[in-house]
Each structure stands twice: as structure tokens, then as C-alpha cells.
Amino acid sequence: MGTIVVPGGSVIVYTFLASSLGLPLESIAILIGIDWFSGMFRTLMNVDVDVMVGMLVSSKLGDLDRDVYNETKVVEY
């Protein structure tokens, strides 16, 4: 579970996984190729959930400006 937040951290786990399952270390190359795609989806889900929770909390606290969210009002700094 600790390798989810580390980009490419699964490669270390794959080394231990391959050796404990009795797989040749060359099989790690295949797992690395698969991990790149699954890593992109993990990142996408992580960011989406973080944004959703942030919006839920700000809405509950009354800090969410729905006009800005719906792009009917522009905020100028």
C-alpha cells in the first residue's frame, strides 16, 4: 500500500514478488510495462477523489462559490 503514492515504487515490490513466486527476474520487465499504464489510472483516480473531497468540504463549509464553479462569474486577482 505504501508504494501507491510513489511513482515507480511498484518496481521494488515486483522484484520481491517475482523472487517469492519463483519467477525469473526477467519477468519484472513485463510487470514494469503493465505498471506504467496502471500507474496512470491510479494517479487519475487519486487526483479526482482529492478534488471531489475538497469540493464536498468547501461546499459543506459554505466556501464553494457555485457561480465561479459554473463559469457564470469570473474571478480577477
PDB file of N, CA, C and O in Angstrom:
ATOM      1  N   MET A   1       0.829  -1.203   0.000  1.00  0.00           N
ATOM      2  CA  MET A   1       0.000   0.000   0.000  1.00  0.00           C
ATOM      3  C   MET A   1       0.864   1.253   0.000  1.00  0.00           C
ATOM      4  O   MET A   1       0.441   2.267  -0.493  1.00  0.00           O
ATOM      5  N   GLY A   2       2.052   1.191   0.562  1.00  0.00           N
ATOM      6  CA  GLY A   2       2.893   2.374   0.627  1.00  0.00           C
ATOM      7  C   GLY A   2       3.484   2.773  -0.702  1.00  0.00           C
ATOM      8  O   GLY A   2       3.941   3.895  -0.872  1.00  0.00           O
ATOM      9  N   THR A   3       3.489   1.867  -1.671  1.00  0.00           N
ATOM     10  CA  THR A   3       4.078   2.197  -2.967  1.00  0.00           C
ATOM     11  C   THR A   3       3.090   2.893  -3.895  1.00  0.00           C
ATOM     12  O   THR A   3       3.487   3.335  -4.966  1.00  0.00           O
ATOM     13  N   ILE A   4       1.845   3.004  -3.499  1.00  0.00           N
ATOM     14  CA  ILE A   4       0.853   3.616  -4.384  1.00  0.00           C
ATOM     15  C   ILE A   4       1.177   5.078  -4.631  1.00  0.00           C
ATOM     16  O   ILE A   4       1.010   5.590  -5.728  1.00  0.00           O
ATOM     17  N   VAL A   5       1.657   5.781  -3.613  1.00  0.00           N
ATOM     18  CA  VAL A   5       1.901   7.217  -3.754  1.00  0.00           C
ATOM     19  C   VAL A   5       3.280   7.524  -4.314  1.00  0.00           C
ATOM     20  O   VAL A   5       3.580   8.678  -4.600  1.00  0.00           O
ATOM     21  N   VAL A   6       4.113   6.522  -4.491  1.00  0.00           N
ATOM     22  CA  VAL A   6       5.460   6.735  -5.010  1.00  0.00           C
ATOM     23  C   VAL A   6       5.477   6.359  -6.487  1.00  0.00           C
ATOM     24  O   VAL A   6       5.224   5.205  -6.831  1.00  0.00           O
ATOM     25  N   PRO A   7       5.750   7.324  -7.371  1.00  0.00           N
ATOM     26  CA  PRO A   7       5.795   6.981  -8.799  1.00  0.00           C
ATOM     27  C   PRO A   7       6.906   5.968  -9.078  1.00  0.00           C
ATOM     28  O   PRO A   7       8.056   6.174  -8.711  1.00  0.00           O
ATOM     29  N   GLY A   8       6.549   4.875  -9.684  1.00  0.00           N
ATOM     30  CA  GLY A   8       7.516   3.834  -9.998  1.00  0.00           C
ATOM     31  C   GLY A   8       7.921   2.998  -8.795  1.00  0.00           C
ATOM     32  O   GLY A   8       8.826   2.180  -8.899  1.00  0.00           O
ATOM     33  N   GLY A   9       7.259   3.178  -7.679  1.00  0.00           N
ATOM     34  CA  GLY A   9       7.608   2.435  -6.475  1.00  0.00           C
ATOM     35  C   GLY A   9       7.255   0.974  -6.551  1.00  0.00           C
ATOM     36  O   GLY A   9       7.792   0.154  -5.798  1.00  0.00           O
ATOM     37  N   SER A  10       6.381   0.627  -7.443  1.00  0.00           N
ATOM     38  CA  SER A  10       5.973  -0.770  -7.572  1.00  0.00           C
ATOM     39  C   SER A  10       7.077  -1.649  -8.125  1.00  0.00           C
ATOM     40  O   SER A  10       7.042  -2.866  -7.950  1.00  0.00           O
ATOM     41  N   VAL A  11       8.048  -1.056  -8.784  1.00  0.00           N
ATOM     42  CA  VAL A  11       9.143  -1.837  -9.363  1.00  0.00           C
ATOM     43  C   VAL A  11       9.901  -2.569  -8.250  1.00  0.00           C
ATOM     44  O   VAL A  11      10.289  -3.741  -8.417  1.00  0.00           O
ATOM     45  N   ILE A  12      10.088  -1.922  -7.120  1.00  0.00           N
ATOM     46  CA  ILE A  12      10.765  -2.562  -5.997  1.00  0.00           C
ATOM     47  C   ILE A  12       9.943  -3.745  -5.493  1.00  0.00           C
ATOM     48  O   ILE A  12      10.470  -4.817  -5.206  1.00  0.00           O
ATOM     49  N   VAL A  13       8.632  -3.539  -5.397  1.00  0.00           N
ATOM     50  CA  VAL A  13       7.752  -4.607  -4.929  1.00  0.00           C
ATOM     51  C   VAL A  13       7.754  -5.763  -5.928  1.00  0.00           C
ATOM     52  O   VAL A  13       7.721  -6.930  -5.526  1.00  0.00           O
ATOM     53  N   TYR A  14       7.815  -5.450  -7.227  1.00  0.00           N
ATOM     54  CA  TYR A  14       7.822  -6.503  -8.241  1.00  0.00           C
ATOM     55  C   TYR A  14       9.061  -7.381  -8.108  1.00  0.00           C
ATOM     56  O   TYR A  14       9.013  -8.577  -8.397  1.00  0.00           O
ATOM     57  N   THR A  15      10.183  -6.800  -7.700  1.00  0.00           N
ATOM     58  CA  THR A  15      11.405  -7.589  -7.512  1.00  0.00           C
ATOM     59  C   THR A  15      11.188  -8.643  -6.436  1.00  0.00           C
ATOM     60  O   THR A  15      11.517  -9.818  -6.616  1.00  0.00           O
ATOM     61  N   PHE A  16      10.614  -8.216  -5.306  1.00  0.00           N
ATOM     62  CA  PHE A  16      10.338  -9.176  -4.229  1.00  0.00           C
ATOM     63  C   PHE A  16       9.239 -10.159  -4.631  1.00  0.00           C
ATOM     64  O   PHE A  16       9.295 -11.335  -4.281  1.00  0.00           O
ATOM     65  N   LEU A  17       8.241  -9.677  -5.353  1.00  0.00           N
ATOM     66  CA  LEU A  17       7.138 -10.535  -5.781  1.00  0.00           C
ATOM     67  C   LEU A  17       7.635 -11.630  -6.721  1.00  0.00           C
ATOM     68  O   LEU A  17       7.275 -12.797  -6.560  1.00  0.00           O
ATOM     69  N   ALA A  18       8.449 -11.247  -7.688  1.00  0.00           N
ATOM     70  CA  ALA A  18       8.957 -12.231  -8.649  1.00  0.00           C
ATOM     71  C   ALA A  18       9.816 -13.279  -7.959  1.00  0.00           C
ATOM     72  O   ALA A  18       9.703 -14.482  -8.246  1.00  0.00           O
ATOM     73  N   SER A  19      10.655 -12.850  -7.042  1.00  0.00           N
ATOM     74  CA  SER A  19      11.521 -13.826  -6.368  1.00  0.00           C
ATOM     75  C   SER A  19      10.726 -14.728  -5.422  1.00  0.00           C
ATOM     76  O   SER A  19      11.021 -15.913  -5.302  1.00  0.00           O
ATOM     77  N   SER A  20       9.698 -14.197  -4.776  1.00  0.00           N
ATOM     78  CA  SER A  20       8.908 -15.043  -3.866  1.00  0.00           C
ATOM     79  C   SER A  20       8.009 -16.015  -4.618  1.00  0.00           C
ATOM     80  O   SER A  20       7.688 -17.083  -4.095  1.00  0.00           O
ATOM     81  N   LEU A  21       7.610 -15.670  -5.840  1.00  0.00           N
ATOM     82  CA  LEU A  21       6.787 -16.574  -6.640  1.00  0.00           C
ATOM     83  C   LEU A  21       7.632 -17.534  -7.480  1.00  0.00           C
ATOM     84  O   LEU A  21       7.091 -18.373  -8.191  1.00  0.00           O
ATOM     85  N   GLY A  22       8.941 -17.368  -7.418  1.00  0.00           N
ATOM     86  CA  GLY A  22       9.819 -18.237  -8.185  1.00  0.00           C
ATOM     87  C   GLY A  22       9.897 -17.872  -9.658  1.00  0.00           C
ATOM     88  O   GLY A  22      10.326 -18.681 -10.472  1.00  0.00           O
ATOM     89  N   LEU A  23       9.502 -16.660 -10.001  1.00  0.00           N
ATOM     90  CA  LEU A  23       9.576 -16.206 -11.388  1.00  0.00           C
ATOM     91  C   LEU A  23      10.982 -15.713 -11.694  1.00  0.00           C
ATOM     92  O   LEU A  23      11.681 -15.236 -10.799  1.00  0.00           O
ATOM     93  N   PRO A  24      11.399 -15.805 -12.942  1.00  0.00           N
ATOM     94  CA  PRO A  24      12.710 -15.248 -13.284  1.00  0.00           C
ATOM     95  C   PRO A  24      12.668 -13.720 -13.180  1.00  0.00           C
ATOM     96  O   PRO A  24      11.618 -13.095 -13.368  1.00  0.00           O
ATOM     97  N   LEU A  25      13.801 -13.129 -12.876  1.00  0.00           N
ATOM     98  CA  LEU A  25      13.837 -11.674 -12.712  1.00  0.00           C
ATOM     99  C   LEU A  25      13.539 -10.936 -14.018  1.00  0.00           C
ATOM    100  O   LEU A  25      13.206  -9.755 -13.993  1.00  0.00           O
ATOM    101  N   GLU A  26      13.656 -11.635 -15.155  1.00  0.00           N
ATOM    102  CA  GLU A  26      13.328 -11.001 -16.438  1.00  0.00           C
ATOM    103  C   GLU A  26      11.837 -10.691 -16.533  1.00  0.00           C
ATOM    104  O   GLU A  26      11.409  -9.860 -17.327  1.00  0.00           O
ATOM    105  N   SER A  27      11.025 -11.374 -15.749  1.00  0.00           N
ATOM    106  CA  SER A  27       9.583 -11.122 -15.798  1.00  0.00           C
ATOM    107  C   SER A  27       9.221  -9.749 -15.235  1.00  0.00           C
ATOM    108  O   SER A  27       8.129  -9.250 -15.469  1.00  0.00           O
ATOM    109  N   ILE A  28      10.156  -9.142 -14.525  1.00  0.00           N
ATOM    110  CA  ILE A  28       9.905  -7.803 -13.987  1.00  0.00           C
ATOM    111  C   ILE A  28       9.711  -6.806 -15.122  1.00  0.00           C
ATOM    112  O   ILE A  28       8.935  -5.857 -14.993  1.00  0.00           O
ATOM    113  N   ALA A  29      10.388  -7.000 -16.246  1.00  0.00           N
ATOM    114  CA  ALA A  29      10.250  -6.083 -17.381  1.00  0.00           C
ATOM    115  C   ALA A  29       8.809  -6.046 -17.875  1.00  0.00           C
ATOM    116  O   ALA A  29       8.287  -4.977 -18.217  1.00  0.00           O
ATOM    117  N   ILE A  30       8.153  -7.181 -17.901  1.00  0.00           N
ATOM    118  CA  ILE A  30       6.749  -7.227 -18.318  1.00  0.00           C
ATOM    119  C   ILE A  30       5.878  -6.503 -17.298  1.00  0.00           C
ATOM    120  O   ILE A  30       4.980  -5.735 -17.652  1.00  0.00           O
ATOM    121  N   LEU A  31       6.155  -6.733 -16.023  1.00  0.00           N
ATOM    122  CA  LEU A  31       5.374  -6.080 -14.979  1.00  0.00           C
ATOM    123  C   LEU A  31       5.566  -4.569 -14.981  1.00  0.00           C
ATOM    124  O   LEU A  31       4.634  -3.810 -14.714  1.00  0.00           O
ATOM    125  N   ILE A  32       6.772  -4.106 -15.296  1.00  0.00           N
ATOM    126  CA  ILE A  32       7.022  -2.666 -15.362  1.00  0.00           C
ATOM    127  C   ILE A  32       6.205  -2.043 -16.488  1.00  0.00           C
ATOM    128  O   ILE A  32       5.654  -0.956 -16.340  1.00  0.00           O
ATOM    129  N   GLY A  33       6.109  -2.727 -17.619  1.00  0.00           N
ATOM    130  CA  GLY A  33       5.309  -2.211 -18.740  1.00  0.00           C
ATOM    131  C   GLY A  33       3.843  -2.099 -18.389  1.00  0.00           C
ATOM    132  O   GLY A  33       3.164  -1.148 -18.765  1.00  0.00           O
ATOM    133  N   ILE A  34       3.340  -3.048 -17.635  1.00  0.00           N
ATOM    134  CA  ILE A  34       1.939  -3.002 -17.207  1.00  0.00           C
ATOM    135  C   ILE A  34       1.743  -1.945 -16.136  1.00  0.00           C
ATOM    136  O   ILE A  34       0.730  -1.251 -16.102  1.00  0.00           O
ATOM    137  N   ASP A  35       2.724  -1.812 -15.254  1.00  0.00           N
ATOM    138  CA  ASP A  35       2.614  -0.856 -14.145  1.00  0.00           C
ATOM    139  C   ASP A  35       2.524   0.575 -14.640  1.00  0.00           C
ATOM    140  O   ASP A  35       1.879   1.405 -14.015  1.00  0.00           O
ATOM    141  N   TRP A  36       3.168   0.887 -15.749  1.00  0.00           N
ATOM    142  CA  TRP A  36       3.113   2.261 -16.253  1.00  0.00           C
ATOM    143  C   TRP A  36       1.671   2.655 -16.554  1.00  0.00           C
ATOM    144  O   TRP A  36       1.226   3.732 -16.161  1.00  0.00           O
ATOM    145  N   PHE A  37       0.923   1.776 -17.221  1.00  0.00           N
ATOM    146  CA  PHE A  37      -0.470   2.077 -17.532  1.00  0.00           C
ATOM    147  C   PHE A  37      -1.331   2.116 -16.281  1.00  0.00           C
ATOM    148  O   PHE A  37      -2.134   3.027 -16.092  1.00  0.00           O
ATOM    149  N   SER A  38      -1.160   1.133 -15.405  1.00  0.00           N
ATOM    150  CA  SER A  38      -1.967   1.128 -14.190  1.00  0.00           C
ATOM    151  C   SER A  38      -1.601   2.294 -13.286  1.00  0.00           C
ATOM    152  O   SER A  38      -2.457   2.821 -12.569  1.00  0.00           O
ATOM    153  N   GLY A  39      -0.356   2.737 -13.323  1.00  0.00           N
ATOM    154  CA  GLY A  39       0.057   3.905 -12.544  1.00  0.00           C
ATOM    155  C   GLY A  39      -0.646   5.168 -12.995  1.00  0.00           C
ATOM    156  O   GLY A  39      -0.994   6.028 -12.175  1.00  0.00           O
ATOM    157  N   MET A  40      -0.859   5.290 -14.286  1.00  0.00           N
ATOM    158  CA  MET A  40      -1.583   6.462 -14.795  1.00  0.00           C
ATOM    159  C   MET A  40      -3.019   6.472 -14.287  1.00  0.00           C
ATOM    160  O   MET A  40      -3.556   7.519 -13.904  1.00  0.00           O
ATOM    161  N   PHE A  41      -3.660   5.311 -14.256  1.00  0.00           N
ATOM    162  CA  PHE A  41      -5.035   5.241 -13.762  1.00  0.00           C
ATOM    163  C   PHE A  41      -5.104   5.468 -12.255  1.00  0.00           C
ATOM    164  O   PHE A  41      -6.037   6.094 -11.763  1.00  0.00           O
ATOM    165  N   ARG A  42      -4.101   4.981 -11.513  1.00  0.00           N
ATOM    166  CA  ARG A  42      -4.068   5.242 -10.069  1.00  0.00           C
ATOM    167  C   ARG A  42      -3.926   6.729  -9.802  1.00  0.00           C
ATOM    168  O   ARG A  42      -4.585   7.287  -8.917  1.00  0.00           O
ATOM    169  N   THR A  43      -3.075   7.406 -10.568  1.00  0.00           N
ATOM    170  CA  THR A  43      -2.893   8.842 -10.404  1.00  0.00           C
ATOM    171  C   THR A  43      -4.174   9.592 -10.740  1.00  0.00           C
ATOM    172  O   THR A  43      -4.579  10.513 -10.019  1.00  0.00           O
ATOM    173  N   LEU A  44      -4.832   9.202 -11.819  1.00  0.00           N
ATOM    174  CA  LEU A  44      -6.080   9.839 -12.215  1.00  0.00           C
ATOM    175  C   LEU A  44      -7.139   9.703 -11.128  1.00  0.00           C
ATOM    176  O   LEU A  44      -7.782  10.690 -10.733  1.00  0.00           O
ATOM    177  N   MET A  45      -7.279   8.508 -10.584  1.00  0.00           N
ATOM    178  CA  MET A  45      -8.275   8.293  -9.536  1.00  0.00           C
ATOM    179  C   MET A  45      -7.911   9.051  -8.257  1.00  0.00           C
ATOM    180  O   MET A  45      -8.779   9.614  -7.591  1.00  0.00           O
ATOM    181  N   ASN A  46      -6.640   9.103  -7.931  1.00  0.00           N
ATOM    182  CA  ASN A  46      -6.199   9.799  -6.736  1.00  0.00           C
ATOM    183  C   ASN A  46      -6.507  11.293  -6.841  1.00  0.00           C
ATOM    184  O   ASN A  46      -7.047  11.899  -5.914  1.00  0.00           O
ATOM    185  N   VAL A  47      -6.191  11.898  -7.981  1.00  0.00           N
ATOM    186  CA  VAL A  47      -6.431  13.323  -8.163  1.00  0.00           C
ATOM    187  C   VAL A  47      -7.929  13.608  -8.195  1.00  0.00           C
ATOM    188  O   VAL A  47      -8.401  14.579  -7.576  1.00  0.00           O
ATOM    189  N   ASP A  48      -8.694  12.785  -8.895  1.00  0.00           N
ATOM    190  CA  ASP A  48     -10.144  13.004  -8.963  1.00  0.00           C
ATOM    191  C   ASP A  48     -10.794  12.946  -7.591  1.00  0.00           C
ATOM    192  O   ASP A  48     -11.621  13.789  -7.249  1.00  0.00           O
ATOM    193  N   VAL A  49     -10.414  11.972  -6.788  1.00  0.00           N
ATOM    194  CA  VAL A  49     -11.003  11.845  -5.460  1.00  0.00           C
ATOM    195  C   VAL A  49     -10.569  13.001  -4.568  1.00  0.00           C
ATOM    196  O   VAL A  49     -11.380  13.534  -3.802  1.00  0.00           O
ATOM    197  N   ASP A  50      -9.323  13.437  -4.674  1.00  0.00           N
ATOM    198  CA  ASP A  50      -8.865  14.584  -3.881  1.00  0.00           C
ATOM    199  C   ASP A  50      -9.657  15.843  -4.218  1.00  0.00           C
ATOM    200  O   ASP A  50     -10.059  16.594  -3.329  1.00  0.00           O
ATOM    201  N   VAL A  51      -9.889  16.075  -5.505  1.00  0.00           N
ATOM    202  CA  VAL A  51     -10.667  17.247  -5.925  1.00  0.00           C
ATOM    203  C   VAL A  51     -12.112  17.139  -5.453  1.00  0.00           C
ATOM    204  O   VAL A  51     -12.697  18.102  -4.950  1.00  0.00           O
ATOM    205  N   MET A  52     -12.693  15.945  -5.574  1.00  0.00           N
ATOM    206  CA  MET A  52     -14.081  15.760  -5.157  1.00  0.00           C
ATOM    207  C   MET A  52     -14.257  15.997  -3.658  1.00  0.00           C
ATOM    208  O   MET A  52     -15.186  16.679  -3.229  1.00  0.00           O
ATOM    209  N   VAL A  53     -13.349  15.468  -2.852  1.00  0.00           N
ATOM    210  CA  VAL A  53     -13.443  15.661  -1.405  1.00  0.00           C
ATOM    211  C   VAL A  53     -13.236  17.116  -1.049  1.00  0.00           C
ATOM    212  O   VAL A  53     -13.945  17.665  -0.196  1.00  0.00           O
ATOM    213  N   GLY A  54     -12.316  17.781  -1.714  1.00  0.00           N
ATOM    214  CA  GLY A  54     -12.117  19.214  -1.480  1.00  0.00           C
ATOM    215  C   GLY A  54     -13.364  20.025  -1.804  1.00  0.00           C
ATOM    216  O   GLY A  54     -13.735  20.948  -1.070  1.00  0.00           O
ATOM    217  N   MET A  55     -14.027  19.666  -2.896  1.00  0.00           N
ATOM    218  CA  MET A  55     -15.263  20.377  -3.256  1.00  0.00           C
ATOM    219  C   MET A  55     -16.389  20.076  -2.274  1.00  0.00           C
ATOM    220  O   MET A  55     -17.170  20.966  -1.929  1.00  0.00           O
ATOM    221  N   LEU A  56     -16.490  18.831  -1.822  1.00  0.00           N
ATOM    222  CA  LEU A  56     -17.523  18.486  -0.841  1.00  0.00           C
ATOM    223  C   LEU A  56     -17.325  19.235   0.476  1.00  0.00           C
ATOM    224  O   LEU A  56     -18.281  19.759   1.054  1.00  0.00           O
ATOM    225  N   VAL A  57     -16.079  19.309   0.932  1.00  0.00           N
ATOM    226  CA  VAL A  57     -15.790  20.010   2.190  1.00  0.00           C
ATOM    227  C   VAL A  57     -16.052  21.500   2.042  1.00  0.00           C
ATOM    228  O   VAL A  57     -16.685  22.115   2.905  1.00  0.00           O
ATOM    229  N   SER A  58     -15.587  22.098   0.951  1.00  0.00           N
ATOM    230  CA  SER A  58     -15.807  23.535   0.773  1.00  0.00           C
ATOM    231  C   SER A  58     -17.284  23.852   0.590  1.00  0.00           C
ATOM    232  O   SER A  58     -17.764  24.886   1.048  1.00  0.00           O
ATOM    233  N   SER A  59     -18.041  22.953  -0.037  1.00  0.00           N
ATOM    234  CA  SER A  59     -19.478  23.159  -0.181  1.00  0.00           C
ATOM    235  C   SER A  59     -20.173  23.071   1.173  1.00  0.00           C
ATOM    236  O   SER A  59     -21.045  23.881   1.492  1.00  0.00           O
ATOM    237  N   LYS A  60     -19.767  22.100   1.980  1.00  0.00           N
ATOM    238  CA  LYS A  60     -20.361  21.929   3.307  1.00  0.00           C
ATOM    239  C   LYS A  60     -20.061  23.121   4.217  1.00  0.00           C
ATOM    240  O   LYS A  60     -20.902  23.535   5.007  1.00  0.00           O
ATOM    241  N   LEU A  61     -18.865  23.689   4.071  1.00  0.00           N
ATOM    242  CA  LEU A  61     -18.493  24.841   4.880  1.00  0.00           C
ATOM    243  C   LEU A  61     -19.052  26.157   4.336  1.00  0.00           C
ATOM    244  O   LEU A  61     -18.936  27.183   4.978  1.00  0.00           O
ATOM    245  N   GLY A  62     -19.627  26.108   3.142  1.00  0.00           N
ATOM    246  CA  GLY A  62     -20.201  27.308   2.529  1.00  0.00           C
ATOM    247  C   GLY A  62     -19.184  28.168   1.805  1.00  0.00           C
ATOM    248  O   GLY A  62     -19.465  29.322   1.494  1.00  0.00           O
ATOM    249  N   ASP A  63     -18.012  27.634   1.532  1.00  0.00           N
ATOM    250  CA  ASP A  63     -16.958  28.392   0.857  1.00  0.00           C
ATOM    251  C   ASP A  63     -16.950  28.196  -0.657  1.00  0.00           C
ATOM    252  O   ASP A  63     -16.215  28.886  -1.356  1.00  0.00           O
ATOM    253  N   LEU A  64     -17.733  27.273  -1.167  1.00  0.00           N
ATOM    254  CA  LEU A  64     -17.739  26.993  -2.604  1.00  0.00           C
ATOM    255  C   LEU A  64     -18.603  28.028  -3.312  1.00  0.00           C
ATOM    256  O   LEU A  64     -19.793  28.174  -3.033  1.00  0.00           O
ATOM    257  N   ASP A  65     -17.990  28.779  -4.210  1.00  0.00           N
ATOM    258  CA  ASP A  65     -18.722  29.767  -4.999  1.00  0.00           C
ATOM    259  C   ASP A  65     -19.243  29.067  -6.250  1.00  0.00           C
ATOM    260  O   ASP A  65     -18.512  28.801  -7.192  1.00  0.00           O
ATOM    261  N   ARG A  66     -20.513  28.749  -6.248  1.00  0.00           N
ATOM    262  CA  ARG A  66     -21.097  27.979  -7.356  1.00  0.00           C
ATOM    263  C   ARG A  66     -21.113  28.754  -8.669  1.00  0.00           C
ATOM    264  O   ARG A  66     -21.072  28.157  -9.744  1.00  0.00           O
ATOM    265  N   ASP A  67     -21.145  30.079  -8.615  1.00  0.00           N
ATOM    266  CA  ASP A  67     -21.099  30.865  -9.850  1.00  0.00           C
ATOM    267  C   ASP A  67     -19.735  30.733 -10.521  1.00  0.00           C
ATOM    268  O   ASP A  67     -19.643  30.642 -11.743  1.00  0.00           O
ATOM    269  N   VAL A  68     -18.682  30.717  -9.729  1.00  0.00           N
ATOM    270  CA  VAL A  68     -17.339  30.528 -10.295  1.00  0.00           C
ATOM    271  C   VAL A  68     -17.207  29.102 -10.821  1.00  0.00           C
ATOM    272  O   VAL A  68     -16.664  28.873 -11.903  1.00  0.00           O
ATOM    273  N   TYR A  69     -17.748  28.136 -10.076  1.00  0.00           N
ATOM    274  CA  TYR A  69     -17.675  26.740 -10.499  1.00  0.00           C
ATOM    275  C   TYR A  69     -18.417  26.521 -11.813  1.00  0.00           C
ATOM    276  O   TYR A  69     -17.948  25.813 -12.693  1.00  0.00           O
ATOM    277  N   ASN A  70     -19.577  27.155 -11.959  1.00  0.00           N
ATOM    278  CA  ASN A  70     -20.381  27.000 -13.179  1.00  0.00           C
ATOM    279  C   ASN A  70     -19.962  27.962 -14.276  1.00  0.00           C
ATOM    280  O   ASN A  70     -20.601  28.028 -15.321  1.00  0.00           O
ATOM    281  N   GLU A  71     -18.897  28.723 -14.041  1.00  0.00           N
ATOM    282  CA  GLU A  71     -18.307  29.662 -15.009  1.00  0.00           C
ATOM    283  C   GLU A  71     -19.284  30.746 -15.432  1.00  0.00           C
ATOM    284  O   GLU A  71     -19.274  31.220 -16.566  1.00  0.00           O
ATOM    285  N   THR A  72     -20.167  31.160 -14.522  1.00  0.00           N
ATOM    286  CA  THR A  72     -21.040  32.299 -14.799  1.00  0.00           C
ATOM    287  C   THR A  72     -20.462  33.582 -14.223  1.00  0.00           C
ATOM    288  O   THR A  72     -20.963  34.666 -14.501  1.00  0.00           O
ATOM    289  N   LYS A  73     -19.400  33.459 -13.430  1.00  0.00           N
ATOM    290  CA  LYS A  73     -18.720  34.610 -12.851  1.00  0.00           C
ATOM    291  C   LYS A  73     -17.229  34.372 -12.977  1.00  0.00           C
ATOM    292  O   LYS A  73     -16.736  33.279 -12.807  1.00  0.00           O
ATOM    293  N   VAL A  74     -16.505  35.454 -13.286  1.00  0.00           N
ATOM    294  CA  VAL A  74     -15.052  35.364 -13.439  1.00  0.00           C
ATOM    295  C   VAL A  74     -14.395  36.019 -12.234  1.00  0.00           C
ATOM    296  O   VAL A  74     -14.792  37.110 -11.817  1.00  0.00           O
ATOM    297  N   VAL A  75     -13.414  35.366 -11.698  1.00  0.00           N
ATOM    298  CA  VAL A  75     -12.667  35.918 -10.562  1.00  0.00           C
ATOM    299  C   VAL A  75     -11.413  36.564 -11.098  1.00  0.00           C
ATOM    300  O   VAL A  75     -10.655  35.959 -11.861  1.00  0.00           O
ATOM    301  N   GLU A  76     -11.193  37.822 -10.719  1.00  0.00           N
ATOM    302  CA  GLU A  76      -9.978  38.537 -11.125  1.00  0.00           C
ATOM    303  C   GLU A  76      -9.138  38.784  -9.893  1.00  0.00           C
ATOM    304  O   GLU A  76      -9.642  39.168  -8.844  1.00  0.00           O
ATOM    305  N   TYR A  77      -7.843  38.563 -10.036  1.00  0.00           N
ATOM    306  CA  TYR A  77      -6.934  38.751  -8.911  1.00  0.00           C
ATOM    307  C   TYR A  77      -6.218  40.060  -9.038  1.00  0.00           C
ATOM    308  O   TYR A  77      -5.888  40.537 -10.027  1.00  0.00           O
TER     309      TYR A  77
END
